[in-house]
Every structure is written in C-alpha cells, then in structure tokens.
Coordinates of C-alpha atoms in Angstrom, one line a residue:
Chain K
M1 CA 81.6 287.5 126.0
T2 CA 80.5 284.1 127.6
L3 CA 82.7 282.7 130.3
H4 CA 81.8 279.5 130.6
T5 CA 82.4 277.4 134.3
V6 CA 85.2 274.4 133.3
T7 CA 85.3 271.9 135.9
L8 CA 88.2 269.2 134.8
I9 CA 90.1 266.6 136.7
V10 CA 94.2 268.4 135.6
N11 CA 97.0 265.8 136.6
G12 CA 94.5 263.6 139.4
Q13 CA 93.6 266.7 140.8
E14 CA 90.1 268.5 140.5
L15 CA 90.0 272.3 139.4
S16 CA 87.6 275.1 138.0
A17 CA 88.3 277.5 136.3
E18 CA 86.4 280.6 133.5
A19 CA 87.1 280.2 130.1
E20 CA 85.7 282.1 127.2
S21 CA 84.7 279.7 124.6
R22 CA 87.2 280.8 121.9
L23 CA 89.9 279.7 124.4
L24 CA 92.1 276.7 123.0
L25 CA 92.7 273.8 125.6
S26 CA 96.4 274.6 125.0
D27 CA 96.2 277.8 126.3
F28 CA 93.8 277.2 129.1
I29 CA 96.4 274.8 130.2
R30 CA 99.4 277.0 129.8
H31 CA 98.2 280.5 130.8
T32 CA 94.8 279.5 132.9
L33 CA 96.3 276.9 134.9
G34 CA 100.0 277.7 135.1
L35 CA 101.5 274.8 133.3
T36 CA 103.4 275.5 130.8
G37 CA 105.2 271.9 129.9
T38 CA 102.8 272.2 127.3
H39 CA 104.4 273.6 124.4
V40 CA 102.4 275.0 121.7
G41 CA 104.1 275.5 118.5
C42 CA 102.0 275.6 114.8
E43 CA 98.9 275.7 116.7
H44 CA 96.9 274.0 113.7
G45 CA 97.3 270.0 114.5
V46 CA 100.5 269.3 112.4
C47 CA 103.7 269.4 114.8
G48 CA 102.1 267.4 118.1
A49 CA 103.9 269.8 120.9
C50 CA 100.4 270.7 122.6
T51 CA 100.0 266.6 122.9
I52 CA 98.2 265.5 125.8
L53 CA 96.2 262.9 127.2
F54 CA 92.3 263.4 127.1
D55 CA 90.3 261.0 129.3
G56 CA 93.8 258.4 128.8
E57 CA 94.2 259.1 125.2
P58 CA 96.8 261.4 123.4
V59 CA 95.5 264.1 121.9
R60 CA 96.6 267.8 120.2
S61 CA 95.3 270.5 122.8
C62 CA 95.3 273.4 120.2
L63 CA 92.6 271.5 118.2
M64 CA 90.4 271.9 121.3
L65 CA 88.3 274.1 123.2
A66 CA 88.8 274.7 127.1
V67 CA 85.4 274.5 127.3
Q68 CA 85.2 270.8 125.7
A69 CA 87.4 269.5 128.5
H70 CA 84.7 270.2 131.2
G71 CA 83.8 267.2 132.8
H72 CA 87.2 265.6 131.6
I73 CA 90.1 263.8 132.6
I74 CA 93.2 266.0 131.5
E75 CA 97.2 264.6 131.9
T76 CA 99.5 266.9 130.9
V77 CA 103.7 266.1 131.1
E78 CA 103.7 267.6 134.3
S79 CA 101.9 264.5 135.8
L80 CA 105.4 262.2 134.6
G81 CA 108.2 263.1 136.9
T82 CA 109.9 265.6 139.0
P83 CA 113.6 266.2 137.9
D84 CA 114.2 263.5 141.1
N85 CA 112.3 261.3 140.4
M86 CA 111.8 261.2 136.7
H87 CA 109.3 258.5 134.7
P88 CA 111.5 256.0 132.8
L89 CA 110.6 257.8 129.2
Q90 CA 111.8 260.7 131.0
E91 CA 114.9 258.8 132.3
A92 CA 115.4 256.8 128.8
F93 CA 115.2 260.4 126.8
H94 CA 117.9 261.6 129.1
A95 CA 119.9 258.6 128.6
A96 CA 119.5 258.3 124.9
H97 CA 119.9 262.1 124.1
G98 CA 116.0 261.8 123.0
L99 CA 116.3 265.7 123.1
Q100 CA 118.0 269.0 122.1
C101 CA 116.6 272.1 122.8
G102 CA 113.3 270.2 124.3
Y103 CA 110.5 272.6 122.9
C104 CA 108.9 269.3 121.0
T105 CA 110.0 266.5 124.0
P106 CA 106.7 267.5 126.2
G107 CA 104.5 265.8 123.2
F108 CA 106.6 263.3 122.6
L109 CA 106.4 261.8 126.4
M110 CA 102.5 262.2 126.3
T111 CA 102.5 260.0 123.0
L112 CA 104.5 257.6 124.0
K113 CA 103.2 257.0 127.5
P114 CA 99.9 255.5 126.6
Y115 CA 101.6 254.0 123.8
L116 CA 104.4 251.9 126.1
E117 CA 101.5 251.4 128.5
Q118 CA 99.5 249.7 125.6
N119 CA 102.5 248.5 123.5
P120 CA 105.1 247.2 126.2
N121 CA 107.1 245.6 123.6
P122 CA 107.5 247.9 120.3
T123 CA 109.9 247.2 117.5
E124 CA 111.3 250.1 115.7
R125 CA 109.5 250.3 112.6
E126 CA 106.0 250.4 115.4
I127 CA 108.0 253.2 117.1
R128 CA 108.6 255.4 114.3
E129 CA 104.7 254.8 113.1
A130 CA 103.6 255.8 117.0
I131 CA 105.5 258.9 117.3
S132 CA 104.4 260.2 113.6
G133 CA 102.0 262.9 114.7
N134 CA 105.1 264.5 116.7
L135 CA 107.6 266.4 114.7
C136 CA 111.0 267.1 116.0
R137 CA 113.9 269.3 114.2
C138 CA 116.8 268.5 116.4
T139 CA 117.3 264.7 117.1
G140 CA 116.6 263.5 113.5
Y141 CA 114.3 261.1 115.6
Q142 CA 116.9 258.0 115.9
H143 CA 117.7 259.2 119.4
I144 CA 114.1 259.6 120.2
V145 CA 113.6 255.8 119.0
D146 CA 116.6 254.6 120.5
A147 CA 114.8 256.2 124.0
V148 CA 111.7 254.3 123.4
L149 CA 113.3 251.3 122.8
L150 CA 115.9 251.7 126.0
A151 CA 112.2 252.4 128.4
A152 CA 110.5 249.5 126.8
Q153 CA 113.5 247.1 128.0
K154 CA 113.9 249.0 131.3
N155 CA 110.1 248.1 131.8
H156 CA 110.8 244.8 130.9
K157 CA 113.8 243.9 133.7
Q158 CA 111.5 245.7 135.9
E159 CA 109.0 243.5 135.8
N160 CA 111.1 240.5 135.5
K161 CA 112.7 241.7 139.1
H162 CA 109.1 241.8 140.2
Q163 CA 108.2 238.4 139.2
Chain E
M1 CA 96.4 282.0 115.4
K2 CA 92.9 282.2 117.6
P3 CA 89.7 281.6 117.1
A4 CA 87.2 285.0 116.7
P5 CA 84.8 284.7 119.4
F6 CA 81.8 282.6 119.1
E7 CA 78.5 281.6 121.2
Y8 CA 78.8 277.8 122.0
I9 CA 76.4 275.3 122.5
A10 CA 77.0 271.9 124.3
P11 CA 74.0 269.7 123.5
N12 CA 72.9 266.5 125.9
N13 CA 70.6 264.8 123.2
L14 CA 70.4 264.1 119.6
D15 CA 67.4 266.0 120.1
E16 CA 68.6 269.2 121.5
A17 CA 71.4 269.4 119.2
L18 CA 68.7 269.3 116.8
I19 CA 66.6 271.6 117.9
A20 CA 70.4 274.0 118.4
M21 CA 70.8 273.2 114.6
E22 CA 67.0 274.4 113.8
V23 CA 67.9 277.3 115.4
N24 CA 71.8 278.6 114.8
G25 CA 72.4 276.1 111.0
F26 CA 72.6 279.7 109.2
D27 CA 75.4 280.9 111.3
G28 CA 77.0 278.1 113.1
K29 CA 79.0 274.8 112.5
L30 CA 78.4 271.8 114.2
L31 CA 81.0 270.6 116.4
A32 CA 83.0 266.7 115.6
G33 CA 86.0 265.8 115.8
G34 CA 87.7 268.9 115.2
Q35 CA 90.4 268.1 113.3
S36 CA 89.7 270.0 110.2
L37 CA 87.3 272.7 111.7
I38 CA 89.7 274.0 114.8
P39 CA 92.3 274.6 112.4
V40 CA 90.5 276.5 110.2
M41 CA 89.1 279.1 112.7
N42 CA 92.4 279.0 114.2
F43 CA 93.6 280.6 111.2
R44 CA 90.1 282.5 111.0
L45 CA 89.5 281.5 107.5
A46 CA 86.5 280.0 109.1
Q47 CA 84.4 282.6 111.5
P48 CA 80.9 280.8 112.6
A49 CA 78.9 283.0 114.6
V50 CA 77.6 279.7 116.7
I51 CA 79.3 276.1 117.3
V52 CA 77.2 273.5 118.4
D53 CA 79.4 271.0 120.1
L54 CA 78.6 267.7 119.0
N55 CA 80.8 265.7 121.5
G56 CA 78.3 265.3 124.3
V57 CA 75.8 263.4 121.8
T58 CA 77.3 260.1 122.8
E59 CA 74.3 258.1 121.0
L60 CA 76.2 258.8 118.0
D61 CA 79.0 256.3 118.7
F62 CA 77.7 253.1 118.1
I63 CA 79.1 250.3 115.6
R64 CA 76.2 248.2 114.8
P65 CA 76.3 244.7 112.7
N66 CA 73.5 244.8 110.3
P67 CA 71.7 241.9 109.6
G68 CA 71.7 241.3 105.8
G69 CA 75.5 242.0 106.6
G70 CA 77.3 245.1 106.6
V71 CA 77.5 247.7 109.0
T72 CA 75.9 251.0 110.5
I73 CA 78.1 253.6 112.1
G74 CA 77.4 256.5 114.1
A75 CA 78.5 259.5 112.9
L76 CA 80.4 261.0 116.2
T77 CA 82.8 257.7 116.3
R78 CA 85.9 258.0 116.5
Q79 CA 88.3 257.1 113.6
S80 CA 90.8 255.3 116.4
R81 CA 87.8 253.2 117.4
L82 CA 86.9 252.1 113.8
E83 CA 90.8 250.7 113.5
H84 CA 90.6 248.7 116.5
D85 CA 87.0 247.6 115.8
A86 CA 86.8 243.6 114.7
I87 CA 83.1 244.1 113.2
V88 CA 84.3 246.5 111.4
R89 CA 87.5 244.5 110.8
D90 CA 85.8 241.6 109.7
R91 CA 82.6 243.2 108.0
V92 CA 84.4 246.3 106.3
P93 CA 87.6 245.5 105.9
L94 CA 88.6 248.2 103.4
L95 CA 87.2 251.0 105.5
H96 CA 89.5 249.1 108.7
A97 CA 92.9 248.7 106.4
T98 CA 92.2 252.7 104.9
I99 CA 91.7 253.9 109.0
P100 CA 95.8 253.7 109.2
F101 CA 96.2 256.2 106.4
I102 CA 94.6 258.7 108.5
A103 CA 96.7 261.4 109.2
H104 CA 98.4 260.7 112.9
P105 CA 97.1 258.3 116.2
Q106 CA 96.1 261.4 118.0
I107 CA 94.6 262.7 115.3
R108 CA 92.1 259.7 114.4
N109 CA 91.7 259.7 118.8
R110 CA 89.3 262.6 118.1
G111 CA 88.6 262.6 114.2
T112 CA 85.0 261.1 114.1
I113 CA 83.7 259.1 110.7
G114 CA 80.7 261.5 110.2
G115 CA 83.1 264.8 110.5
S116 CA 85.3 263.6 107.7
L117 CA 82.3 262.7 105.7
A118 CA 80.2 266.0 105.5
H119 CA 84.3 268.0 105.8
A120 CA 84.5 266.5 102.1
D121 CA 88.0 267.3 101.8
P122 CA 88.8 265.7 97.9
A123 CA 92.2 264.3 99.9
G124 CA 90.2 262.6 102.8
E125 CA 90.2 258.5 103.0
L126 CA 86.9 258.8 103.8
P127 CA 84.7 260.4 101.6
V128 CA 86.4 258.4 98.7
L129 CA 86.1 254.9 100.8
S130 CA 81.9 255.9 101.7
V131 CA 81.5 256.4 97.5
A132 CA 83.5 253.5 96.5
L133 CA 81.3 251.3 99.0
Q134 CA 78.3 252.8 97.9
A135 CA 77.0 253.6 101.6
R136 CA 74.7 256.4 102.3
F137 CA 74.1 258.8 105.2
K138 CA 71.7 259.3 107.6
L139 CA 70.9 263.1 107.4
Q140 CA 68.6 264.5 110.0
R141 CA 66.9 268.0 110.8
Y142 CA 64.6 268.6 113.8
D143 CA 61.6 267.3 112.1
K144 CA 62.3 265.1 109.2
E145 CA 65.1 262.5 108.2
R146 CA 66.1 261.6 104.7
W147 CA 69.1 259.1 103.4
V148 CA 71.5 260.2 100.8
N149 CA 74.1 257.8 98.7
A150 CA 77.3 258.8 99.0
T151 CA 77.6 259.2 95.7
D152 CA 75.4 261.8 95.3
F153 CA 76.4 263.7 98.6
Y154 CA 79.4 265.6 97.1
Q155 CA 78.7 267.3 94.6
A156 CA 81.6 270.7 94.4
L157 CA 84.2 271.5 96.1
F158 CA 83.4 271.1 99.7
M159 CA 80.2 271.4 98.9
T160 CA 77.4 268.9 99.8
A161 CA 74.3 267.5 99.9
L162 CA 74.0 268.5 103.7
E163 CA 71.3 271.7 104.5
P164 CA 72.3 274.0 106.8
Q165 CA 70.3 272.6 109.5
E166 CA 71.1 268.8 109.3
I167 CA 73.3 267.1 111.0
M168 CA 74.5 263.7 109.8
T169 CA 73.9 261.2 112.4
A170 CA 74.6 257.6 110.7
I171 CA 76.5 255.8 108.4
E172 CA 75.6 252.6 106.5
I173 CA 77.7 250.4 104.8
P174 CA 76.3 247.7 102.6
P175 CA 78.1 244.2 102.5
L176 CA 80.4 243.4 99.7
P177 CA 79.3 240.9 96.9
P178 CA 80.5 237.8 97.1
R179 CA 83.9 236.9 95.7
T180 CA 84.7 240.8 96.0
G181 CA 88.3 241.7 96.8
W182 CA 89.4 245.2 98.0
A183 CA 92.5 247.7 97.8
F184 CA 93.3 250.9 98.4
Q185 CA 96.2 252.6 97.5
E186 CA 97.7 256.8 98.0
L187 CA 100.9 258.2 97.8
A188 CA 101.6 261.1 100.4
R189 CA 105.3 263.0 100.7
R190 CA 105.2 262.1 104.3
H191 CA 103.6 259.3 106.2
G192 CA 99.5 260.6 107.5
D193 CA 99.9 263.7 105.2
Y194 CA 97.5 264.5 102.7
A195 CA 97.9 262.0 100.0
Q196 CA 99.1 263.4 96.1
A197 CA 96.7 260.9 94.8
G198 CA 95.0 257.8 95.8
V199 CA 92.6 255.1 94.5
A200 CA 90.1 252.7 96.2
T201 CA 89.2 249.5 94.0
L202 CA 86.4 247.1 94.1
I203 CA 87.0 243.9 92.1
A204 CA 84.9 240.9 91.9
L205 CA 85.8 237.6 89.8
D206 CA 83.7 234.3 89.1
D207 CA 85.1 230.9 88.9
D208 CA 87.2 231.2 85.9
G209 CA 88.6 234.6 87.2
V210 CA 86.6 237.1 84.3
C211 CA 85.5 240.0 86.0
T212 CA 82.2 240.3 87.0
Y213 CA 82.5 243.5 88.8
A214 CA 84.8 246.9 89.1
R215 CA 84.7 250.2 91.1
L216 CA 87.4 252.9 91.0
V217 CA 87.0 255.7 93.2
F218 CA 90.2 258.4 93.5
L219 CA 91.4 260.5 96.1
N220 CA 92.4 264.1 95.7
V221 CA 92.5 264.0 92.0
G222 CA 89.8 266.3 91.6
E223 CA 87.1 268.3 93.6
I224 CA 85.3 265.3 95.0
P225 CA 86.1 261.0 95.0
M226 CA 86.0 260.4 91.4
V227 CA 84.2 257.8 90.4
A228 CA 86.2 256.0 86.8
T229 CA 82.5 254.4 85.8
E230 CA 84.0 253.6 82.0
A231 CA 87.1 252.3 83.2
A232 CA 86.0 249.7 85.3
Q233 CA 83.4 248.7 82.5
L234 CA 86.1 248.0 80.2
L235 CA 87.5 245.6 83.0
V236 CA 83.9 243.6 82.9
G237 CA 84.4 240.7 80.9
E238 CA 88.3 240.7 80.9
R239 CA 90.5 238.7 82.6
I240 CA 93.4 240.4 85.0
S241 CA 95.9 240.4 82.4
A242 CA 98.8 243.6 82.1
E243 CA 96.9 243.9 78.8
S244 CA 93.1 244.8 80.5
I245 CA 94.7 246.8 83.3
T246 CA 96.8 249.2 81.2
A247 CA 93.5 249.7 79.1
V248 CA 91.4 250.5 82.3
V249 CA 94.7 252.4 83.8
N250 CA 94.6 254.5 80.6
H251 CA 91.1 255.4 79.8
A252 CA 90.3 256.2 83.9
I253 CA 93.4 259.2 84.1
Q254 CA 93.0 260.5 80.8
H255 CA 89.2 261.2 80.8
E256 CA 87.7 260.5 84.5
I257 CA 90.2 262.5 86.8
E258 CA 90.8 266.0 87.1
P259 CA 94.0 266.6 88.9
T260 CA 95.3 270.3 89.1
S261 CA 98.8 271.2 89.6
D262 CA 100.3 273.1 92.9
V263 CA 103.4 273.8 94.5
H264 CA 104.2 269.5 95.2
A265 CA 103.3 268.0 91.7
S266 CA 102.1 269.0 88.4
A267 CA 99.2 267.7 87.0
D268 CA 100.5 264.8 84.6
Y269 CA 102.7 263.6 87.4
K270 CA 99.7 263.4 89.3
R271 CA 97.8 261.5 86.6
H272 CA 100.5 259.0 86.4
L273 CA 100.9 258.5 90.0
A274 CA 96.8 257.8 89.8
G275 CA 98.0 255.3 87.2
V276 CA 100.5 253.1 89.0
L277 CA 98.6 253.3 92.2
T278 CA 95.3 251.9 90.4
K279 CA 97.5 249.3 88.5
R280 CA 98.9 247.8 92.1
A281 CA 95.2 248.1 93.4
I282 CA 93.7 246.3 90.7
R283 CA 96.3 243.6 91.6
Q284 CA 95.8 243.7 95.3
A285 CA 92.3 243.9 95.1
A286 CA 92.0 240.8 92.2
N287 CA 94.2 238.9 94.9
R288 CA 92.1 239.1 97.4
V289 CA 89.2 237.7 95.7
T290 CA 88.5 234.4 97.5
S291 CA 85.3 232.0 96.9

C-alpha cells in the first residue's frame, strides 16, 4: 500500500496528510481531517450530500480521490459560519425551515454559496435548476427554494444599506 | 462502496501520460472527470490495477476556433466550460444547447468532453452529438497518433476503437453546412437523469423550403449512438410537412433503432417516445434554418 502526501488548503488553512490512493476525498475530509460537516449519502454521485467547493466550484467529493486534491483549495460547510455567526444562507435555511433532518443540508449550502454569488437575483425556476443535483427527502424542496429566495433578498438589502 | 486498491500515477504533461499508458494501458484506466469511472470503482464493478490521472495534463483543456469554421476542443475540457463558452455557443450551438441535459451542475464542473466520449455510454448525450455533428477524435499513443471519425469510433456497448494504450486528446467538430438547423430532444424521468430516449437532428433546407440534408442520431435506443440513415434520406427532396415527417419517423423507429425493455419502460414505449421526440426535433431544426 503506497501512501501519498496530500498538501492542500482547507477552509483557508494549509494542511498536509497521508492518503492511500483509493481513499475518496469525502472520506479524507471526514475521517482524516475530522471535518464531519460534509455528509456522505450515496457514494456514487447521485445525492449531492457530499458537495464541497473544489477550487471554488461545487463538486461531489465522493467522486474524487483524496490524492486529486493535492495542491488545490477546498472549502467545506465548516467554512460558512458558526452557530453565533451564521452565513446568510444558513440564516435563511433556519428562518424558512429549509431543513428537517439536516442530512442533505451541507451539500445544498455548498452548492448554493457560489451560485448565489454568481447569480444574486435568481428566479424560482433557476433555483430549482441550481439545486437539481441535490436530493432532499424531507422538505419536498419548497422550503429550500423559499430559503434561497430569502437569502437573495437579504443580500440585496445588505447591498442597498452599503450604497 | 470504496474502490479496490490501485496504483496512482499523476502525469504532469501529455508526454508523461502517453508513457504511463504505454506501460500500463492493459491493466490501467485513464481518470479524467471521474464522474462515471469513480462510481463504478466505488461499486467495484471496475477494479483497475493502475489509475493514470489526466487532470494534471492541463494542455488538454482548450477550446480553439478552427480557421474554416468549427472548433477543436481538448479532451480534458470540462462540460461546464463548454456550457459557458462563447466560441462553442456561436460555432456549435447544438453542443452548447445540449450540455445542460448532462446530469447536474456539480457533475458538469468535473465531467470532461473526452471522458464522456471515450466512456461511450449509449445514454450519454456527448457521444450522440459527436456522431450527429460528424466530429473526429484525435487518438494518441506514445509514438503515433491517428484521427478516427465519431461514426467509426462507437462499435458496441461500451466498446470503442480506442486501443488500451491510446489517449483521446482532442475533438474536432466541423462547421455545419449553410442553411442547417439543429435540435436536440430527450425525455428523462427527472431532469438530469439518464434519458429513456433522445435524438439529435440536423436539417438543411434550400430557398424553396425543400430539404437538402437531414441527419438523425438517437440516444439510448441501441448499444451505440444509432444513426437513422435511411429515414433521414427519405426527407431529402421533400418539404417539411406532417406527411413527410411521419414517413421519416415511422421508418426510423421501426427499422433503425433497437431499444430494449427495462424496469422503467418497454421497448415499444421507447420506440413510441423516440418517434414523438423526432417529430418535435425535425420541426424545431427546420424552424432554426436561417438563410
């Protein structure tokens, strides 16, 4: 068994750790780095629970090898906010009841963070397209869509205040 | 749900990758976007002894306009880049319009054009488009290279002309003939799922509205992208009408596709569906013809 040294930037911090070549990036994040906010659902790229940002773009971490993250930047749900200082998306999910069991939520949040930054004013239909790669078995999606619309509105209010 | 052990090789340029495949091609697999390969490795349906990771070979990530029209696309170009690229949008609108049918945004951020073409899933959109657009593929080995037409590349279910040591490095898509309209139609149970059937269509019309060229290539109703050559020929010399479309559709779905029944739909249903989609696609393509 060959071990590879993986050096990468995780949530703004440079880290190095050993990984067997077959270790999935999702398992590396959870078991090696101890960042258990990233959830593992289907492990074949269908559910979206393990979505993280890889060089700023949302990807399925269960469809990448840990060794492939060497020299790259990843962001997980832990980068968003804390219980006392939540990210606007997290606040909106809380306020609009965008989660019940919460298993899928980290994947939704990491899909939506760059999406809202690039599309600050999405329509309901566009939001549904944006989250089409994430499964939720609790909410029926309606409250998640409501949460995204709420987060977008809040962002606009913030911007108007600054102007 | 974890891959079996393998040796991991990460070449930094094409020469290194070609050498790695020359040595390991028979027990190794090329890893591009990994959106099909990693799932089958997670299921242990594939247990390659060696993985040659192409992701460091960034020289294969490019989109170049060709002097005579059309484009050449590097095999490692991500599907999301094709989705948002102005050269692709202007020169190969059929490709540009079809990318959003491929899975979901997170998948397209990793999935590559070459990976999808070489994987040769009959339900994949890109193999069907490459055949419809008469693309050709650059296949390289350490000491030689060749170009293979998409129509010759797909041989049987998940079987292609690619030799074990070869790497698909580029895809050349020729320009469409003048006055050619295009359309892609598919039906999936949920958006982003593999489609039950689909069709890519090109139609050229002369000044009088008479069809001078037609091409119909079907998705997921056979082992490979299915080209309905005879049906398309029935349209040439005809105007686009309910009658001419019906004749084309009937011939295509009865004689030129080979759907199989599965848990979601019978073969008869897929034939019917392919026909409905083809009617829509021919109309849509004809409406897109501009002088």
